[in-house]
mmCIF file of C-alpha atoms in Angstrom:
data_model
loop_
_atom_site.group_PDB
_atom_site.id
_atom_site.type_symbol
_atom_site.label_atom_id
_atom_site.label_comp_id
_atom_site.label_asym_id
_atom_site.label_seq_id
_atom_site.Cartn_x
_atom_site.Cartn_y
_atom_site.Cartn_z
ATOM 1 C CA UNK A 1 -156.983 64.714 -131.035
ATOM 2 C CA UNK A 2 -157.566 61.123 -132.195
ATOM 3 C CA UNK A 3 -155.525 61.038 -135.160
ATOM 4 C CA UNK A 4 -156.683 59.028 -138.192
ATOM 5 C CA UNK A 5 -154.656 55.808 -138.052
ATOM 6 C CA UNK A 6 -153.159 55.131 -141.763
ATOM 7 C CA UNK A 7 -151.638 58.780 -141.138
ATOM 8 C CA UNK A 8 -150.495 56.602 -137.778
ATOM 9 C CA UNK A 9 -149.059 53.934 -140.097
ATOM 10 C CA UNK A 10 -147.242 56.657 -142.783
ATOM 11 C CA UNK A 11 -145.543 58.330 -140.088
ATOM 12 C CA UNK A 12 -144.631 55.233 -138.580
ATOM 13 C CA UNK A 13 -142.957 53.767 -141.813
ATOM 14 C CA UNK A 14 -139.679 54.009 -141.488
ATOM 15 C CA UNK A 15 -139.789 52.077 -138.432
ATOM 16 C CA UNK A 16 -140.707 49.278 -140.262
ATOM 17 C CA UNK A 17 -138.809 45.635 -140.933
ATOM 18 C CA UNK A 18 -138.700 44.850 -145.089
ATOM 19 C CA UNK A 19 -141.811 42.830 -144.713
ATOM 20 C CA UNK A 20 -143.364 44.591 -142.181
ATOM 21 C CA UNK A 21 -143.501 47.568 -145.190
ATOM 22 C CA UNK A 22 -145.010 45.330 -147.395
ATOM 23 C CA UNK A 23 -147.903 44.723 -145.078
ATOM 24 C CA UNK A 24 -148.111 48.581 -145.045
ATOM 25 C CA UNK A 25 -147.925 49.225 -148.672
ATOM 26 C CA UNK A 26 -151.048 46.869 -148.992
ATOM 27 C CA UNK A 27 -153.055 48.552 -145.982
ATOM 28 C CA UNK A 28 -152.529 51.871 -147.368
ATOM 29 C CA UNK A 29 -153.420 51.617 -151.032
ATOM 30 C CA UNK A 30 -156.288 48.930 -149.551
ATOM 31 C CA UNK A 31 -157.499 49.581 -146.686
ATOM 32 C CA UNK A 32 -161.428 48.663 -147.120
ATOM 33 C CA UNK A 33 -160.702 45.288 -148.241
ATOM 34 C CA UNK A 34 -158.158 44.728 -145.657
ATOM 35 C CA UNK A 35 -161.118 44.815 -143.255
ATOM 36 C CA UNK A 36 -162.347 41.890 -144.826
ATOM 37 C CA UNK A 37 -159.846 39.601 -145.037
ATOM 38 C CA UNK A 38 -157.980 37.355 -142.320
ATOM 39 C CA UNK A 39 -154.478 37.534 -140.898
ATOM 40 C CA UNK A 40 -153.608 34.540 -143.077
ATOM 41 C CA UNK A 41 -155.223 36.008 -146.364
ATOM 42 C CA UNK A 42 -153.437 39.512 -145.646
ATOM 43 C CA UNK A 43 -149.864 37.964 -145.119
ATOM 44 C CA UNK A 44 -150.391 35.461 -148.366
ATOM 45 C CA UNK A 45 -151.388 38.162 -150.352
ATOM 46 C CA UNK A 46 -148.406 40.365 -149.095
ATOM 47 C CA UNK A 47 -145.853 37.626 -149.478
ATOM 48 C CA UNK A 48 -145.151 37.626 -146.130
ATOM 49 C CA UNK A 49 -145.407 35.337 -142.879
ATOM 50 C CA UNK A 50 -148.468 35.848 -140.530
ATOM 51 C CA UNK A 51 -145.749 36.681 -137.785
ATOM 52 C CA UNK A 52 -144.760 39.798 -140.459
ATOM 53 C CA UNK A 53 -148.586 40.515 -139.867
ATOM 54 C CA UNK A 54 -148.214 40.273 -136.082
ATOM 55 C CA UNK A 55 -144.848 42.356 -135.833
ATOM 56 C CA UNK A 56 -146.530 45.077 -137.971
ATOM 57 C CA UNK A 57 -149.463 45.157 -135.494
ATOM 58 C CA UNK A 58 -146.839 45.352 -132.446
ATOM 59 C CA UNK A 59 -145.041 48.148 -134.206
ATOM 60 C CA UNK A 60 -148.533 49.979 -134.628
ATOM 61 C CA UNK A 61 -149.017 49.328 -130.728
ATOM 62 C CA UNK A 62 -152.295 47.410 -131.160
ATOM 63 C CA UNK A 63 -152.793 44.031 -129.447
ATOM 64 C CA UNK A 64 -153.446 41.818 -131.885
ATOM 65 C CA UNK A 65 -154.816 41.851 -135.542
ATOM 66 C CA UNK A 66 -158.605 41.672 -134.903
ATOM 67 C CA UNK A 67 -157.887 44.703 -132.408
ATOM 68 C CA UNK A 68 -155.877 46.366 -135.674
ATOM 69 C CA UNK A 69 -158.753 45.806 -137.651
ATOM 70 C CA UNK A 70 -161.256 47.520 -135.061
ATOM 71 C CA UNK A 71 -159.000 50.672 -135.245
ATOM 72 C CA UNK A 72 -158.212 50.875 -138.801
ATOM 73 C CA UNK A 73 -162.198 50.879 -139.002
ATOM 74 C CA UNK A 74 -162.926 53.130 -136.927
ATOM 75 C CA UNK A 75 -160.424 55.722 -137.777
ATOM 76 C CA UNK A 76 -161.971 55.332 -141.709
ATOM 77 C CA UNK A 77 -165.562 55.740 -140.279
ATOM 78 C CA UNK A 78 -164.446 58.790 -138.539
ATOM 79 C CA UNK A 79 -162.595 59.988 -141.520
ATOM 80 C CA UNK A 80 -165.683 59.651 -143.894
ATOM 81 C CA UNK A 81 -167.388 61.797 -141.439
ATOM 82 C CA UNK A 82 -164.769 64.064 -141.665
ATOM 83 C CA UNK A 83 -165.092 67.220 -144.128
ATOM 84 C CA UNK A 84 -162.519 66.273 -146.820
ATOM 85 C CA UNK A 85 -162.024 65.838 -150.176
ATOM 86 C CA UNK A 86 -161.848 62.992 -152.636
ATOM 87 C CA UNK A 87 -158.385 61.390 -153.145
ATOM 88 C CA UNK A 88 -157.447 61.718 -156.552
ATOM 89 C CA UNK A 89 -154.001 59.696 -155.928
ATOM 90 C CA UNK A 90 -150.144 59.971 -156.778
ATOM 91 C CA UNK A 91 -149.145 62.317 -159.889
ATOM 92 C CA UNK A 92 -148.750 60.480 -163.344
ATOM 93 C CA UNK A 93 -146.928 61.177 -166.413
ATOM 94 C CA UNK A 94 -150.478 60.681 -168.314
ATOM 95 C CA UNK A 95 -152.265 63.155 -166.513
ATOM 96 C CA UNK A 96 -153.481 66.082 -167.916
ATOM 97 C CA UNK A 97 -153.259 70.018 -166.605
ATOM 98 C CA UNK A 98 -156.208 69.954 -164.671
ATOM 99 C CA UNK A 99 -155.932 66.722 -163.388
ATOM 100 C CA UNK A 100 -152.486 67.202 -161.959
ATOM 101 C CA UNK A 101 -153.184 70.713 -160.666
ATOM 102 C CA UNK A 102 -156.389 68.941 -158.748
ATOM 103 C CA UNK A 103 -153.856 66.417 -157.291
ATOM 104 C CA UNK A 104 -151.566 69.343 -156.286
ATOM 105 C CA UNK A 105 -154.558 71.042 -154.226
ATOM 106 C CA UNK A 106 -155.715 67.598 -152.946
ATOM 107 C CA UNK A 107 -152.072 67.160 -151.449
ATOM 108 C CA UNK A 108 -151.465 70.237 -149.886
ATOM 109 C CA UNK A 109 -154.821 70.420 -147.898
ATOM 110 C CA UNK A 110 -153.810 67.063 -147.375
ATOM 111 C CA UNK A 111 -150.580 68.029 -145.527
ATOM 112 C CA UNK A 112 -152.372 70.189 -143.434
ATOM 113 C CA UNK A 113 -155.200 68.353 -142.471
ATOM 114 C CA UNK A 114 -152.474 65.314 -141.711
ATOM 115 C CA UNK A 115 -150.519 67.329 -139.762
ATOM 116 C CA UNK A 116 -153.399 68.824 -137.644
ATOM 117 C CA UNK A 117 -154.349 64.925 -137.355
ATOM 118 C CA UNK A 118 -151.079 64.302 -136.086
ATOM 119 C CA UNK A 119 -150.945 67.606 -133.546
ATOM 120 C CA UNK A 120 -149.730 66.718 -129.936
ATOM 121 C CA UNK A 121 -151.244 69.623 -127.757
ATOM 122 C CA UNK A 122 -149.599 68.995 -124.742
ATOM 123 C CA UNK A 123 -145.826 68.710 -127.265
ATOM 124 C CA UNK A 124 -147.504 71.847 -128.320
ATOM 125 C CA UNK A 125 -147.397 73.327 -125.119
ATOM 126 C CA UNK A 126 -144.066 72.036 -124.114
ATOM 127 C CA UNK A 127 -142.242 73.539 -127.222
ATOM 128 C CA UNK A 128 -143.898 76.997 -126.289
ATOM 129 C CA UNK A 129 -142.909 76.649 -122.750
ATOM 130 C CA UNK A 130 -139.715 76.282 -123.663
ATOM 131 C CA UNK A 131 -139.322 78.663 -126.309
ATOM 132 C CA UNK A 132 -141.171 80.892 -123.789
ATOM 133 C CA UNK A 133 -138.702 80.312 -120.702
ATOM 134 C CA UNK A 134 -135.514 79.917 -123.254
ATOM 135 C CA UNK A 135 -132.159 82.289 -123.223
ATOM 136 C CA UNK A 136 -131.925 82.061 -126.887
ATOM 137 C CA UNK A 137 -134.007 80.305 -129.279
ATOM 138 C CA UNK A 138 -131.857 79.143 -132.323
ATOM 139 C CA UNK A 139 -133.455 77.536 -135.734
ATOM 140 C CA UNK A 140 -131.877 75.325 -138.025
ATOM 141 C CA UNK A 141 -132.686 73.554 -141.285
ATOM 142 C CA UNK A 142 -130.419 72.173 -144.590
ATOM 143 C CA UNK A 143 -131.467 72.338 -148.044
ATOM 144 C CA UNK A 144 -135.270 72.743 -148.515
ATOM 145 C CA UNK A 145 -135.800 73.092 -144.613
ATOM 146 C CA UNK A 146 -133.229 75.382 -144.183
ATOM 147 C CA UNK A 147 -135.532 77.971 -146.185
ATOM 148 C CA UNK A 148 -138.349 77.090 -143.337
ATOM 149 C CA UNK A 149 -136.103 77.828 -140.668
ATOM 150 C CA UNK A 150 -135.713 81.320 -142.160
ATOM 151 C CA UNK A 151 -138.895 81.952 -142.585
ATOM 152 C CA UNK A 152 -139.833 80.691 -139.168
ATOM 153 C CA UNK A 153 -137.180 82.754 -137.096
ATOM 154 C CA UNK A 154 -137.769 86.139 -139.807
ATOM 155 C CA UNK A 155 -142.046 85.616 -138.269
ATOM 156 C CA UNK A 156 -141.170 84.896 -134.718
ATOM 157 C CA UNK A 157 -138.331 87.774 -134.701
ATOM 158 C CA UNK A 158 -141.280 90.432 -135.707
ATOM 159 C CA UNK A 159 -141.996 89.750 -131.884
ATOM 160 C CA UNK A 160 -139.051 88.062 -129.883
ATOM 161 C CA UNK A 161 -135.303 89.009 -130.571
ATOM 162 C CA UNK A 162 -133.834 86.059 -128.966
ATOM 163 C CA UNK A 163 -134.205 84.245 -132.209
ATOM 164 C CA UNK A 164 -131.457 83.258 -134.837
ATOM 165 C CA UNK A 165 -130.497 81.271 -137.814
ATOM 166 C CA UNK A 166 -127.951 81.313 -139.859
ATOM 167 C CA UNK A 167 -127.694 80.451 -143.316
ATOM 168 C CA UNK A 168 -124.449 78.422 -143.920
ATOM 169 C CA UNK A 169 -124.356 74.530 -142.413
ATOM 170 C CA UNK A 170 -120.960 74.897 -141.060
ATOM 171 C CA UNK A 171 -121.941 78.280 -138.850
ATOM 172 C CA UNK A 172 -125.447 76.147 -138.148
ATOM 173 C CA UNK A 173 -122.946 73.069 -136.548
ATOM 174 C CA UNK A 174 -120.860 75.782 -134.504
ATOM 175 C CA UNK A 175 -123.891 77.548 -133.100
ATOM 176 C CA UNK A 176 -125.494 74.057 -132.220
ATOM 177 C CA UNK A 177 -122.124 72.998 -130.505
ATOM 178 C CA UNK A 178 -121.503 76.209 -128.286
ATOM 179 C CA UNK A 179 -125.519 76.379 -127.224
ATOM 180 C CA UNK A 180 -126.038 76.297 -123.513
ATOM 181 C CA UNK A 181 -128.418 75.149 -121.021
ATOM 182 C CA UNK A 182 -130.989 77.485 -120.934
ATOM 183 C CA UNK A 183 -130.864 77.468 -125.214
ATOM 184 C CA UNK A 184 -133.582 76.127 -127.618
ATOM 185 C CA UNK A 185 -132.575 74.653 -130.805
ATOM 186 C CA UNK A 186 -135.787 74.477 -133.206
ATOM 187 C CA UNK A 187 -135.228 71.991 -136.030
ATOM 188 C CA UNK A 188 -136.436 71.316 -139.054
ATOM 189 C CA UNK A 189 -136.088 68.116 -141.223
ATOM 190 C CA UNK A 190 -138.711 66.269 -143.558
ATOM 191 C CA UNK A 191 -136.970 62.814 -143.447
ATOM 192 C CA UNK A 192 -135.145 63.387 -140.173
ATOM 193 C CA UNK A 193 -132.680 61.464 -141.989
ATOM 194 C CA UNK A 194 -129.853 64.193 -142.980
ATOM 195 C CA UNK A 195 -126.374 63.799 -142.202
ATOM 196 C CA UNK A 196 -126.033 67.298 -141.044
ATOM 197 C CA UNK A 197 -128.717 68.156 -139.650
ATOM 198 C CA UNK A 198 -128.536 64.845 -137.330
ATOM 199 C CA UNK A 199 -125.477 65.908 -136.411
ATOM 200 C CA UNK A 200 -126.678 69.412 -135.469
ATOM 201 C CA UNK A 201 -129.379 68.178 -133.650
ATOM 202 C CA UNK A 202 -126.813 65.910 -131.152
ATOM 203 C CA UNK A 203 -124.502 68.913 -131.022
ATOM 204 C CA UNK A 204 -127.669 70.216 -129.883
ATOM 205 C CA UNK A 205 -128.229 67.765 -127.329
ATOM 206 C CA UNK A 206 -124.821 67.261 -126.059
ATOM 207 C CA UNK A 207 -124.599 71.198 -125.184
ATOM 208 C CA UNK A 208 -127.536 71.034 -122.801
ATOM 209 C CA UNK A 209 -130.200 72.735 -124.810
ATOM 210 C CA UNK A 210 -134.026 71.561 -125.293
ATOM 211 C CA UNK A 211 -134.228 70.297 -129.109
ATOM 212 C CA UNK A 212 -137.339 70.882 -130.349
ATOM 213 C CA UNK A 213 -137.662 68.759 -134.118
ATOM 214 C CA UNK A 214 -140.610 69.346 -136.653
ATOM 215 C CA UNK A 215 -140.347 66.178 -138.885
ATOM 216 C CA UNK A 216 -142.282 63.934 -140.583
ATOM 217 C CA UNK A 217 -141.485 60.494 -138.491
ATOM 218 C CA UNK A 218 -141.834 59.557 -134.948
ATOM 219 C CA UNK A 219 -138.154 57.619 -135.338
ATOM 220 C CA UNK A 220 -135.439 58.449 -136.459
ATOM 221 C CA UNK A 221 -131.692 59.531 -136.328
ATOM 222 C CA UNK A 222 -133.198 63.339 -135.710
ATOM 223 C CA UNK A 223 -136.011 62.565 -132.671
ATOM 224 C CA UNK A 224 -133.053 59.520 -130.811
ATOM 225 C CA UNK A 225 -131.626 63.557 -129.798
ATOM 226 C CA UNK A 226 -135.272 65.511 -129.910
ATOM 227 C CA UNK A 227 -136.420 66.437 -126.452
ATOM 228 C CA UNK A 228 -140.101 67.632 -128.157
ATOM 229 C CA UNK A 229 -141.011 65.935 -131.877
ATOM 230 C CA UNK A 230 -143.580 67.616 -133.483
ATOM 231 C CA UNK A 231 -144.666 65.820 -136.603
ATOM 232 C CA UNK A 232 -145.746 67.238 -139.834
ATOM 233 C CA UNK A 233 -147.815 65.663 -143.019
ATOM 234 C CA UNK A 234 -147.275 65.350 -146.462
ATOM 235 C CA UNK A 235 -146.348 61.952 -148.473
ATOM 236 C CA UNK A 236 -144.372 62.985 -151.289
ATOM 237 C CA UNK A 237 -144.605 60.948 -154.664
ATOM 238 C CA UNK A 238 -141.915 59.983 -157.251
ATOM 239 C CA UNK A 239 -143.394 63.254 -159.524
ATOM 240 C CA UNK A 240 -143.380 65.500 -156.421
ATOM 241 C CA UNK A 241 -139.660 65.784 -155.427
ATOM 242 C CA UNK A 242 -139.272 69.735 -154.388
ATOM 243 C CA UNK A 243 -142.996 69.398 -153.814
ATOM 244 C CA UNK A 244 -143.888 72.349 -151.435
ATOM 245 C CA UNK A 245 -146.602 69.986 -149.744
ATOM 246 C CA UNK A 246 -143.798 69.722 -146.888
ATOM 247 C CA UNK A 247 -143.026 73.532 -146.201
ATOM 248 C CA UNK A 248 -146.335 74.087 -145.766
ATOM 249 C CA UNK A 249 -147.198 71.390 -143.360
ATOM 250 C CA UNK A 250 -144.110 72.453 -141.771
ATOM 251 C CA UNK A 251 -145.035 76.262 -141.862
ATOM 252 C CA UNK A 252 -148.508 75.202 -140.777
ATOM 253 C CA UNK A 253 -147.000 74.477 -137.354
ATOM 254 C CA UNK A 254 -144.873 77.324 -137.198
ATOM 255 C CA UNK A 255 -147.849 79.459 -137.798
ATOM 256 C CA UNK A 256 -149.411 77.227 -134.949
ATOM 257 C CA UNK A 257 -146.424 77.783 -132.580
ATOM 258 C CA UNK A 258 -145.998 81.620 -133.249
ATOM 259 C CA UNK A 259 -149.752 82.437 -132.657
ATOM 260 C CA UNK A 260 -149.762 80.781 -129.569
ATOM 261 C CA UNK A 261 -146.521 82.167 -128.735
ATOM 262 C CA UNK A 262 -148.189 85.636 -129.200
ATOM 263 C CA UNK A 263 -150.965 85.136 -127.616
ATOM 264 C CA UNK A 264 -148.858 84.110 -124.117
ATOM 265 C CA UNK A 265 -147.060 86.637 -124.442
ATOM 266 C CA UNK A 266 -149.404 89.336 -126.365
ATOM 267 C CA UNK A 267 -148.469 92.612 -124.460
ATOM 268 C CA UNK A 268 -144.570 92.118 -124.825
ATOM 269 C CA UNK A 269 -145.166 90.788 -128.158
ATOM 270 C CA UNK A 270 -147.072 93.720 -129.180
ATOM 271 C CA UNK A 271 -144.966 96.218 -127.917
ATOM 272 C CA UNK A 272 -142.042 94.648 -130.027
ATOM 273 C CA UNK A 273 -144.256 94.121 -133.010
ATOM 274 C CA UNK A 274 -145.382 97.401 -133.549
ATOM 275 C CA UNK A 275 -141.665 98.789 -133.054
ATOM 276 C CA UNK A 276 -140.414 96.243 -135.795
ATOM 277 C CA UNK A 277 -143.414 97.238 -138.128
ATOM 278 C CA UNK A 278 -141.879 101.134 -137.956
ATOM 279 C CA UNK A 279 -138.607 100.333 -138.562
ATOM 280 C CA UNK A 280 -138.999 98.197 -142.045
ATOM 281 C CA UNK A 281 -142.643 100.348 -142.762
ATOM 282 C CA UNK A 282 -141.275 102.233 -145.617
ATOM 283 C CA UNK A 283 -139.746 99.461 -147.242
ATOM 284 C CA UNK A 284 -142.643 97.880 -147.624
#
């Protein structure tokens, strides 16, 4: 799927030089009148050098600027084609109940509807090949994401047992550092940033297993040891720390990866969900 190209440039922005963001800040919060203006009246207006302009186009792997202005239009004709809904922008302190609670729903269909923009089928299909063909299949996550790791391995172990997670970081580094070839490690970080969860994810690596990461950046200290990124949406704003906007374009693709998992696999996986539906049935 063509994906719309300022969700390009977002998960692209930590790849960015210092200037090269400020070119970036502009484009996002302006993106029609960018289309009107030159190289040298975007990179004055930015405070920046027309080469800034130039790297930033390099970075988004578009020739030139005039061919970084065809794109950026096309992707916003396409986009107000697209169902959608209007952007009521970032969370203030002055807004009122039903404002914010508008913004809320306008980010989380957001997330999803990045993260489907962002969708990879063929990653798709190697992460479920993998997972598919794996010994074990091992999910990890600190903090917020460790709560989607459990409640991606709790859906897929309804029907596959080869799946675990644990809890604590330090058992998490252990079972990342005795995994074998044959093993798939299924991480999940927002910022693909965290010290730990870096380190699990080269543990990981170093063991022989296929790293699968479900993040929000195409580079970073998680994906230099991810054999299969899979990125996710969701921007969150200076209001919106602990926002759930994340989890669910994270659990979005879990959802993704578990129904297609099932439906490869939909007479084994049936057999085993119907025998784990019995055994917790009267506890529901």
């Amino acid at each position: 799927m063509q994906e719309d190209f300022l969700t390009r440039i977002r998960s692209s922005y930590n790849q960015f030089t210092k200037a090269e963001r400020r070119v970036a800040d502009f484009i996002l919060q302006n993106p029609n009148k960018v289309l009107f203006m030159s190289i040298s009246d975007l990179a004055e207006t930015c405070d920046v050098g027309d080469t800034s302009v130039f790297r930033f186009c390099k970075t988004m792997n578009v020739k030139g600027y005039q061919e970084f202005k065809m794109t950026l239009s096309l992707s916003m004709r396409g986009k107000e084609k697209a169902e959608g809904l209007e952007d009521n922008g970032e969370i203030t302190l002055g807004d009122s109940i039903s404002d914010l609670a508008a913004k809320v729903l306008q980010d989380t269909i957001s997330s999803i509807q990045e993260s489907f923009s962002l969708l990879d089928f063929s990653k798709v299909s190697l992460a479920m090949d993998a997972m598919s063909k794996g010994r074990r299949v091992l999910f990890f996550g600190v903090g917020a994401s460790m709560l989607t790791a459990m409640k991606a391995m709790n859906k897929f172990h309804r029907i596959e047992p080869k799946v675990y997670c644990s809890e604590m970081v330090s058992q998490q580094l252990m079972s990342a550092a005795t995994m074998e070839k044959g093993d798939v490690a299924v991480i999940f970080s927002y910022s693909g940033a965290t010290r730990d969860i870096v380190e699990i994810a080269r543990l990981a690596k170093k063991s022989g297993a296929t790293v699968i990461a479900i993040t929000r950046f195409q580079k970073s200290a998680l994906t230099e040891y991810t054999d299969i990124p899979l990125l996710c949406g969701a921007n969150v704003g200076s209001l919106q720390k602990g926002s759930t906007s994340a989890e669910i374009s994270q659990l979005f693709l879990v959802d993704i990866m578990y129904t297609e998992y099932y439906r490869r696999h939909f007479e084994k996986c049936s057999q085993i969900l119907e025998k784990t539906s019995k055994a917790i049935s009267d506890r529901n």
